[in-house]
Amino acid sequence: MNSKYIRNFAIIAHIDHGKSTLSDRLLELTGSLTAREMQAQVLDAMDLERERGITIKAHAVRMMYPAKDGTTYQLNLIDTPGHVDFSYEVSRSLASCEGALLVVDASQGVEAQTLANAYLAINHGLEIIPVINKIDLPSADIPRTREMVEQTVGLDASNAIPVSAKTGLGVPDILEAIVHRLPPPAGDPEAPLQALIFDSWFDAYRGVIVLARIVNGRLRKGAKIRLMSNGKAFDVESMGVLTPKPVEIDELSAGEVGFFVATIKNVADTKIGDTVTEDNRPAIEALPGFEDIKSMVFAGIYTVDSHEHTLLRDALEKLRLNDSSFFFEPESSVALGFGFRCGFLGLLHMEIIQERLEREFNLDLITTAPGVRYRITMTDSSVIEVENPSRWPDPSEVEQIEEPIITATILTNEEYVGGILKLVEDKRGRQKNFEYVSATRVMLTYELPLNEIVLDFYDRLKSVSRGYASLDYQLSGMWVSPMVKMDILVSGEPVDALSIIVHRDFAYDRGRALVSKMRELIPRQQFEVAIQAAIGAKVIARETVSALRKNVIAKCYGGDISRKRKLLEKQKEGKKRMKRIGKVDIPQEAFLAVLKVGEDTAGR
Amino acid sequence: METLGLYISVPFCRSKCTYCNFASGVFPSSYFEQYTARLEADLHTARAQAAAWGAVLPAAADTIYFGGGTPSILPAELVRRIFSAIRGELTVMPDAEITVECAPGQLEEATLAAFAAAGVNRISFGVQSFIDREAALTGRLHNRAIALEDIRRVRTAGISNISLDLIAGLPGQTAASWRESLAVLADTGVDHASIYMLEVDDDSRLGREIGIGGLRYHAVEIPSDDAIADFYIEGVAFLAGQGMMQYEISNFVRTGAQADHSSRHNLKYWQRAPYLGIGVDAHSMLRTGAGQALRFATTDELEPFLAAAGWNEPHWLTRREELEEAWFLGLRLNQGVSLTALCEEFGAENVGEYVGRLRELESEGLVVRSRDHVALTAQGRLLSNEVFGRFLEERAAAV
């Protein structure tokens, strides 16, 4: 198709601001799906979503729209993940578009995530169409929402489109705006092929499926392609577009978006942001913006039952088949046995992986406290990177420690600002900006150590703001900080899996809070159990779990022996889910106790 | 000839205790007649049912136990009907122990007379506490004076074998009030006592309140686990000083009395002798001709019980399960488990598998071995679940 009649766009919205409903409405209006198919489609997509854990339905849907000017346009809706953990993927999806709909809830206003993605879109030179959704709600305030979009995002919102995705009101105006306000893709169909990979996954039946935007040239079925980051060549076996049903076609040309399946076996070969070119007529250079995804958050993953270690390895390998963004390597812990050190894009990503391992592979896991990667300059001037507390060097050999820093944007209502300021100060934050974006909305910009974010920042932000604060962040550098390794000793024995890295000035309070939380989490045993926090040889906090005094079924229950047996079995099962270290049974939660340290004590 | 223990469940109460989730409850008395009819019918069909499962139902019963609920609130007429049905289906041995659980203050004169006339020779009073406030806080309807008066009445009616239950750990209980309850119990001169540590059922009113950290039912006045353990230890010592020796985790009997007043019915549970349970949430254990044990029960809710006749499908125990039961039931008794008897029943090689665990428990001070017997220590009784759990088979690791 002539690229004059193509429009590629994304939808940027905060969670619950109506992105899915609006997508459905657009599909319906362009006749891409009948109401009945719609239902089926949604369900399929939900399966996929569950399967992949992180995706949003319909990544790249082609719709044919007969506009009022009498011409039929090809509209490609490129859906993006919506979480800060996946900001690189978002940036690649946006790089595949010329425009974006910025959907804002008429009663909620702009949230941090929306803002971050809107900035990202503007920086990519995208044309933005503000859409004010949920105008059917009684609490909708269109003028105020316009004002907020102008103040926070800095866009002219006078031509924002008021709609209700739920009722369909105003949605046809969006389609017309896409056609008339967004530019068609530039790009030369005759030039050597350059296609941008913006998503890929492993399908058990078809192998690796790649979603790509053709920037220049043409991609044909049967062609030999080359991936520019690694130089590997593959044959294109089939290709097509999602309407959202997959429809096979033979060619995609400059400006178009679609999927292809080639002889690629390993999803790790198809890196997001990579450029696909033709093997026999390669492009001179790759498209800009390619980055190797780096893990930001690290944790050890172990099975409760050490016999399941190989099952865990198999599971991790299988998961990596369709999520190449996490890494793992074997590690061993004195306390937990053999396990894996895993790196994730962020906390959500870590939770997803953990949950999938437990649910899909039926594993009982122990995850150690998440941490970040430190850059340590040694006294001999060598530089090492350490993300595992067990590899922390002897302090006498350390010259300087640098920790990763993020710049966080927090949007909230002014009544919660006090609590949030206290929280970010507690978390060693440094204020960069404080701005009223409307009469009652405040935007805070802070630099914070990533180490503090990965602990319990989200939960505490949520609690101090009663959920009315949104957060976005990006990595923004390193600080030199006096970090120390804090060990936890149970019955006098250091438990390596419980060691954490903390800022020296916070160590005492963190240690006290941590051992007191552990005392709550470790059930009473037949003997007294001491829990200590120590830095080097110096014990900085101690709590005691006193010995269990009674565990007995007294009553006869009229000869109900099965009831007794069940109770005994339940207790035994509960113990099996704990990790025995020395003679002490430690429940799984205790290994993440550092995340559960109460608000009243944490981080002060 | 093997004899049977017969259990009759009476799920009716005048009020529901806060810590209880038993099948018992406060039902209108119109249910009593209907329920009695069902007991009669089940007594009648039990033999055929047992035969259908290949189980032996002994012809003679030497213990009968009316448990609840509150069996003492049955009208005299229904007491007579139930006993008539029992004697119609089973030979009741002349020296049979026939127990009825009673709540103090809930025993009509006519009912007491009917019990005595029917041959009831043992009464177990659920006193729980002789401190009036403690009894009231958990929803009991009696006070100390009423309880003492009822004990006197039962004796006057010719029933001298009396057991009293006390609960250690009731809301509001203190070390001093616990001592007082124990002292009053001793003063009564009864030959048998049971001391239970408060077990709050999760889905009882009190259990739910504790679950949500609430204040109702005096949940916050429940003594700590440590205090309850101390009460128990003190109770054991105090009763010993009164000549009442512990013979099971929760049970005490006067020594040197003319007869041994240990509960012969409850001993059947711990010694795995056959028993038949009739009524709602009633449990049975019988054996086949070849000696295999099977356990079965009725549904644990009154309405479904009345709506549909019959027992739930039995569970036939494997040899392994029986051996496990032999351990965790037998060890409840202070005399412990006889290794010789166990080897005779299950084979030395099977019993031998537990030697390592026994040594471990011994080294932890939870069990003690003396010649042929293995028994719990005092510490082991308080931590008996920890001990019993070790005797259960490890489930195969999940794949």
Coordinates of C-alpha atoms in Angstrom, one line a residue, chain A residues 183-551:
Chain A
P183 CA 1.6 12.1 9.5
P184 CA 2.0 9.1 7.1
P185 CA 5.2 7.2 7.5
A186 CA 8.2 8.3 5.6
G187 CA 10.5 5.7 4.2
D188 CA 11.7 4.3 0.9
P189 CA 10.2 1.0 -0.2
E190 CA 13.0 0.6 -2.7
A191 CA 15.9 1.2 -0.3
P192 CA 17.6 -1.8 1.4
L193 CA 15.5 -3.3 4.1
Q194 CA 15.5 -1.8 7.6
A195 CA 12.9 -3.2 9.9
L196 CA 12.7 -2.4 13.6
I197 CA 12.0 -5.3 16.0
F198 CA 9.6 -4.1 18.7
D199 CA 8.5 -7.4 20.2
S200 CA 9.2 -11.1 19.9
W201 CA 8.1 -14.2 21.7
F202 CA 8.4 -18.0 21.5
D203 CA 5.4 -19.9 20.2
A204 CA 5.5 -23.6 21.0
Y205 CA 4.1 -24.5 17.5
R206 CA 5.7 -21.9 15.3
G207 CA 9.0 -21.0 17.0
V208 CA 10.0 -17.4 17.4
I209 CA 7.5 -14.8 16.2
V210 CA 8.8 -11.3 15.6
L211 CA 6.8 -8.1 15.4
A212 CA 8.5 -5.5 13.3
R213 CA 7.9 -2.1 11.7
I214 CA 9.3 -1.8 8.2
V215 CA 11.2 1.5 8.1
N216 CA 12.7 1.2 4.6
G217 CA 12.6 -1.4 1.9
R218 CA 10.4 -4.5 1.7
L219 CA 10.3 -7.8 3.7
R220 CA 9.2 -10.7 1.5
K221 CA 8.3 -14.3 2.4
G222 CA 11.2 -16.6 1.6
A223 CA 13.8 -13.8 1.9
K224 CA 17.0 -14.4 3.7
I225 CA 17.3 -11.8 6.4
R226 CA 20.1 -10.7 8.7
L227 CA 19.8 -9.4 12.3
M228 CA 22.2 -6.5 12.5
S229 CA 23.2 -6.8 16.1
N230 CA 24.6 -10.3 15.8
G231 CA 24.9 -10.8 12.1
K232 CA 22.9 -14.0 12.2
A233 CA 21.0 -14.9 9.0
F234 CA 17.6 -16.6 8.8
D235 CA 15.0 -17.5 6.2
V236 CA 11.6 -16.0 6.4
E237 CA 9.1 -18.8 6.5
S238 CA 5.9 -17.0 6.9
M239 CA 4.7 -13.5 7.6
G240 CA 1.5 -11.7 8.1
V241 CA -0.5 -9.1 10.0
L242 CA -2.8 -9.3 12.9
T243 CA -6.3 -8.0 12.2
P244 CA -6.2 -9.0 15.1
K245 CA -6.7 -12.5 13.7
P246 CA -3.4 -13.5 12.1
V247 CA -3.6 -13.1 8.3
E248 CA -0.8 -14.4 6.2
I249 CA 0.6 -12.1 3.5
D250 CA 3.6 -12.3 1.2
E251 CA 5.1 -8.9 1.6
L252 CA 5.4 -5.9 4.0
S253 CA 6.7 -2.7 2.7
A254 CA 8.1 0.5 4.1
G255 CA 5.7 2.1 6.6
E256 CA 3.9 -1.2 7.4
V257 CA 3.8 -3.2 10.5
G258 CA 3.5 -7.0 10.8
F259 CA 4.9 -10.2 12.1
F260 CA 7.2 -12.8 10.6
V261 CA 8.4 -16.3 11.5
A262 CA 11.9 -17.2 10.3
T263 CA 14.2 -20.1 11.0
I264 CA 15.0 -18.6 14.4
K265 CA 15.2 -21.0 17.3
N266 CA 16.2 -18.8 20.1
V267 CA 14.2 -15.8 21.2
A268 CA 17.4 -14.3 22.6
D269 CA 18.5 -13.8 19.0
T270 CA 15.7 -11.4 18.3
K271 CA 16.5 -8.5 20.6
I272 CA 14.0 -5.7 20.9
G273 CA 15.3 -2.7 19.1
D274 CA 17.4 -4.7 16.7
T275 CA 17.3 -4.0 12.9
V276 CA 16.3 -6.6 10.4
T277 CA 17.9 -6.3 7.0
E278 CA 18.3 -8.4 3.8
D279 CA 21.3 -10.7 3.9
N280 CA 22.2 -10.1 0.2
R281 CA 21.5 -6.4 0.2
P282 CA 22.1 -5.2 3.7
A283 CA 21.5 -1.6 4.9
I284 CA 24.5 0.4 5.5
E285 CA 23.6 1.0 9.1
A286 CA 21.2 -0.2 11.8
L287 CA 18.3 1.9 13.0
P288 CA 19.2 4.2 15.9
G289 CA 18.3 3.4 19.5
F290 CA 19.3 -0.2 19.9
E291 CA 20.4 -1.1 23.4
D292 CA 21.2 -4.3 25.1
I293 CA 18.6 -4.7 27.9
K294 CA 20.3 -4.6 31.3
S295 CA 19.0 -6.2 34.4
M296 CA 18.4 -3.7 37.2
V297 CA 17.2 -5.9 40.0
F298 CA 18.8 -9.1 41.2
A299 CA 17.8 -11.8 43.6
G300 CA 18.6 -15.4 44.3
I301 CA 15.9 -18.0 43.6
Y302 CA 16.0 -21.4 45.3
T303 CA 13.6 -24.3 45.7
V304 CA 12.4 -25.1 49.2
D305 CA 13.0 -28.7 48.5
S306 CA 16.6 -29.0 47.3
H307 CA 15.8 -32.1 45.3
E308 CA 13.8 -29.8 42.9
H309 CA 16.9 -27.8 41.9
T310 CA 17.1 -29.4 38.5
L311 CA 13.3 -28.7 38.0
L312 CA 14.0 -25.1 38.7
R313 CA 16.8 -25.0 36.1
D314 CA 14.6 -26.6 33.5
A315 CA 11.8 -24.1 34.3
L316 CA 14.1 -21.1 34.1
E317 CA 15.4 -22.3 30.7
K318 CA 11.9 -22.7 29.4
L319 CA 10.8 -19.3 30.7
R320 CA 13.8 -17.7 29.0
L321 CA 12.6 -19.1 25.7
N322 CA 10.0 -16.5 25.6
D323 CA 11.4 -13.8 27.9
S324 CA 14.9 -13.0 27.0
S325 CA 15.0 -10.0 29.3
F326 CA 15.9 -11.8 32.4
F327 CA 19.1 -13.7 33.0
F328 CA 20.1 -16.4 35.5
E329 CA 23.3 -18.1 36.5
P330 CA 23.9 -20.9 39.0
E331 CA 24.9 -19.8 42.5
S332 CA 25.0 -21.7 45.7
S333 CA 24.2 -20.7 49.2
V334 CA 25.4 -22.4 52.4
A335 CA 21.9 -22.0 53.8
L336 CA 19.7 -22.7 50.7
G337 CA 21.9 -25.0 48.7
F338 CA 21.9 -24.8 44.9
G339 CA 20.0 -22.1 43.2
F340 CA 20.2 -19.3 40.7
R341 CA 21.1 -15.6 40.7
C342 CA 18.6 -13.9 38.5
G343 CA 18.5 -10.5 37.0
F344 CA 15.3 -8.7 36.2
L345 CA 14.2 -5.4 34.5
G346 CA 12.5 -4.4 37.7
L347 CA 10.4 -5.5 40.6
L348 CA 7.3 -6.2 38.6
H349 CA 9.3 -8.3 36.2
M350 CA 10.7 -10.2 39.2
E351 CA 7.3 -10.9 40.6
I352 CA 6.0 -12.1 37.2
I353 CA 8.9 -14.5 36.8
Q354 CA 8.6 -15.8 40.3
E355 CA 4.8 -16.2 40.0
R356 CA 5.2 -18.0 36.7
L357 CA 7.8 -20.4 38.1
E358 CA 5.5 -21.2 41.0
R359 CA 2.3 -21.5 39.0
E360 CA 3.3 -23.0 35.7
F361 CA 6.0 -25.2 37.0
N362 CA 4.5 -26.0 40.4
L363 CA 7.7 -25.1 42.3
D364 CA 7.9 -24.0 46.0
L365 CA 10.4 -21.2 45.9
I366 CA 12.5 -19.1 48.2
T367 CA 13.5 -15.7 46.8
T368 CA 16.1 -13.7 48.5
A369 CA 15.8 -9.9 49.1
P370 CA 16.1 -8.1 45.8
G371 CA 19.2 -5.9 45.3
V372 CA 21.0 -3.9 42.8
R373 CA 24.4 -3.9 41.1
Y374 CA 27.2 -1.9 42.7
R375 CA 30.4 -0.6 41.1
I376 CA 33.2 -1.1 43.5
T377 CA 36.7 0.4 43.1
M378 CA 39.2 -1.6 45.0
T379 CA 42.3 -0.3 46.7
D380 CA 44.4 -1.7 43.9
S381 CA 42.4 0.5 41.5
S382 CA 40.6 -2.4 39.9
V383 CA 36.9 -2.1 39.4
I384 CA 34.4 -4.8 40.1
E385 CA 30.6 -5.0 39.8
V386 CA 28.8 -6.9 42.6
E387 CA 25.1 -7.6 42.8
N388 CA 25.3 -10.6 45.1
P389 CA 25.9 -9.8 48.8
S390 CA 27.8 -13.0 49.2
R391 CA 30.5 -11.7 46.8
W392 CA 30.8 -8.4 48.7
P393 CA 34.5 -7.7 49.1
D394 CA 36.3 -7.3 52.4
P395 CA 35.9 -3.6 53.4
S396 CA 39.6 -3.2 53.9
E397 CA 40.2 -3.7 50.2
V398 CA 37.5 -1.3 49.1
E399 CA 38.4 2.2 47.9
Q400 CA 34.9 3.4 46.8
I401 CA 31.4 2.1 46.3
E402 CA 29.0 3.5 43.7
E403 CA 25.3 2.7 43.7
P404 CA 22.8 3.1 40.9
I405 CA 20.5 6.2 41.1
I406 CA 17.2 6.8 39.5
T407 CA 15.3 9.9 38.8
A408 CA 11.7 9.4 39.9
T409 CA 8.7 11.4 38.9
I410 CA 5.8 11.2 41.3
L411 CA 2.4 12.8 40.6
T412 CA 0.0 13.1 43.5
N413 CA -2.7 15.2 45.1
E414 CA -1.4 17.9 47.4
E415 CA -2.8 16.4 50.6
Y416 CA -0.4 13.4 50.3
V417 CA 2.7 15.5 49.6
G418 CA 3.7 15.7 53.2
G419 CA 3.7 11.9 53.6
I420 CA 5.5 11.4 50.3
L421 CA 8.2 13.9 51.1
K422 CA 8.9 12.2 54.3
L423 CA 9.1 8.8 52.5
V424 CA 11.5 10.0 49.9
E425 CA 13.7 11.7 52.5
D426 CA 13.7 8.4 54.5
K427 CA 14.8 6.7 51.3
R428 CA 17.8 9.0 50.9
G429 CA 16.1 11.0 48.1
R430 CA 17.4 14.4 46.8
Q431 CA 14.8 16.8 45.5
K432 CA 15.2 18.0 41.9
N433 CA 11.9 19.7 41.4
F434 CA 8.6 20.4 43.1
E435 CA 5.9 21.8 41.0
Y436 CA 2.2 22.4 41.2
V437 CA 0.8 21.2 37.8
S438 CA -2.7 22.3 38.7
A439 CA -4.3 23.8 41.7
T440 CA -4.2 20.6 43.6
R441 CA -1.8 18.3 41.7
V442 CA 1.8 18.2 42.6
M443 CA 4.7 16.8 40.5
L444 CA 7.8 15.8 42.5
T445 CA 11.1 14.9 40.9
Y446 CA 13.6 13.2 43.0
E447 CA 16.9 11.4 42.7
L448 CA 16.8 8.2 44.7
P449 CA 19.1 5.2 45.1
L450 CA 17.6 2.3 43.2
N451 CA 18.5 0.1 46.2
E452 CA 15.9 1.9 48.2
I453 CA 13.2 1.6 45.5
V454 CA 13.6 -2.2 45.2
L455 CA 12.9 -2.7 48.8
D456 CA 9.5 -1.5 49.8
F457 CA 9.1 1.8 48.1
Y458 CA 6.0 1.0 46.0
D459 CA 4.1 -0.4 48.9
R460 CA 4.9 2.5 51.2
L461 CA 4.2 5.1 48.5
K462 CA 0.9 3.4 48.0
S463 CA 0.1 3.5 51.7
V464 CA 1.2 7.1 52.4
S465 CA -0.8 8.3 49.4
R466 CA -3.7 5.8 49.8
G467 CA -3.1 4.8 46.2
Y468 CA -3.3 8.4 44.9
A469 CA 0.3 8.7 43.7
S470 CA 1.8 7.4 40.5
L471 CA 5.5 6.8 40.0
D472 CA 7.8 6.6 37.1
Y473 CA 11.5 6.5 37.1
Q474 CA 14.6 6.0 34.9
L475 CA 18.1 5.2 35.7
S476 CA 20.1 8.4 35.9
G477 CA 23.6 7.7 37.2
M478 CA 25.6 6.6 40.2
W479 CA 26.3 8.0 43.6
V480 CA 29.3 7.2 45.7
S481 CA 27.8 5.9 49.0
P482 CA 29.1 4.2 52.1
M483 CA 27.4 0.9 51.6
V484 CA 28.0 -2.0 54.0
K485 CA 27.0 -5.6 54.1
M486 CA 24.7 -6.6 56.9
D487 CA 24.6 -10.3 57.9
I488 CA 21.8 -12.0 59.7
L489 CA 22.6 -14.8 62.1
V490 CA 20.1 -17.4 63.2
S491 CA 21.1 -19.3 66.3
G492 CA 24.6 -17.9 65.9
E493 CA 25.0 -19.1 62.4
P494 CA 25.2 -16.5 59.6
V495 CA 22.6 -17.2 56.9
D496 CA 24.2 -16.1 53.7
A497 CA 20.9 -15.9 51.9
L498 CA 19.7 -13.2 54.3
S499 CA 22.6 -10.8 53.9
I500 CA 21.7 -7.4 52.4
I501 CA 23.6 -4.3 51.4
V502 CA 22.6 -1.2 53.2
H503 CA 23.7 2.4 53.6
R504 CA 26.0 2.6 56.6
D505 CA 23.9 5.4 58.3
F506 CA 20.8 3.3 58.0
A507 CA 22.2 0.0 59.0
Y508 CA 21.3 0.1 62.7
D509 CA 17.7 1.0 62.2
R510 CA 17.3 -1.4 59.3
G511 CA 19.0 -4.2 61.3
R512 CA 16.7 -3.6 64.3
A513 CA 13.6 -3.5 62.1
L514 CA 14.7 -6.6 60.2
V515 CA 15.4 -8.8 63.2
S516 CA 12.2 -7.8 64.8
K517 CA 10.3 -8.7 61.7
M518 CA 12.1 -12.0 61.5
R519 CA 11.1 -12.7 65.1
E520 CA 7.5 -12.4 64.0
L521 CA 7.9 -14.5 60.9
I522 CA 9.9 -17.4 62.4
P523 CA 7.6 -19.6 64.4
R524 CA 8.5 -20.8 67.8
Q525 CA 10.6 -24.0 67.8
Q526 CA 11.3 -26.6 70.4
F527 CA 14.3 -24.4 71.6
E528 CA 15.1 -20.8 71.8
V529 CA 16.2 -19.1 68.6
A530 CA 18.4 -16.0 68.6
I531 CA 18.2 -13.7 65.5
Q532 CA 21.0 -11.2 65.2
A533 CA 22.0 -8.6 62.6
A534 CA 25.7 -8.0 62.3
I535 CA 28.1 -5.9 60.3
G536 CA 31.4 -7.8 60.1
A537 CA 31.9 -9.1 63.6
K538 CA 29.8 -6.5 65.3
V539 CA 26.3 -7.5 66.3
I540 CA 24.0 -4.4 65.9
A541 CA 20.6 -5.9 66.8
R542 CA 19.2 -9.0 68.4
E543 CA 15.9 -10.6 69.0
T544 CA 14.9 -14.0 70.5
V545 CA 12.2 -16.3 69.4
S546 CA 11.4 -18.1 72.7
A547 CA 11.0 -21.8 72.8
L548 CA 7.6 -23.4 71.9
R549 CA 5.8 -24.4 75.1
K550 CA 2.9 -26.3 73.8
N551 CA 1.6 -27.9 70.7

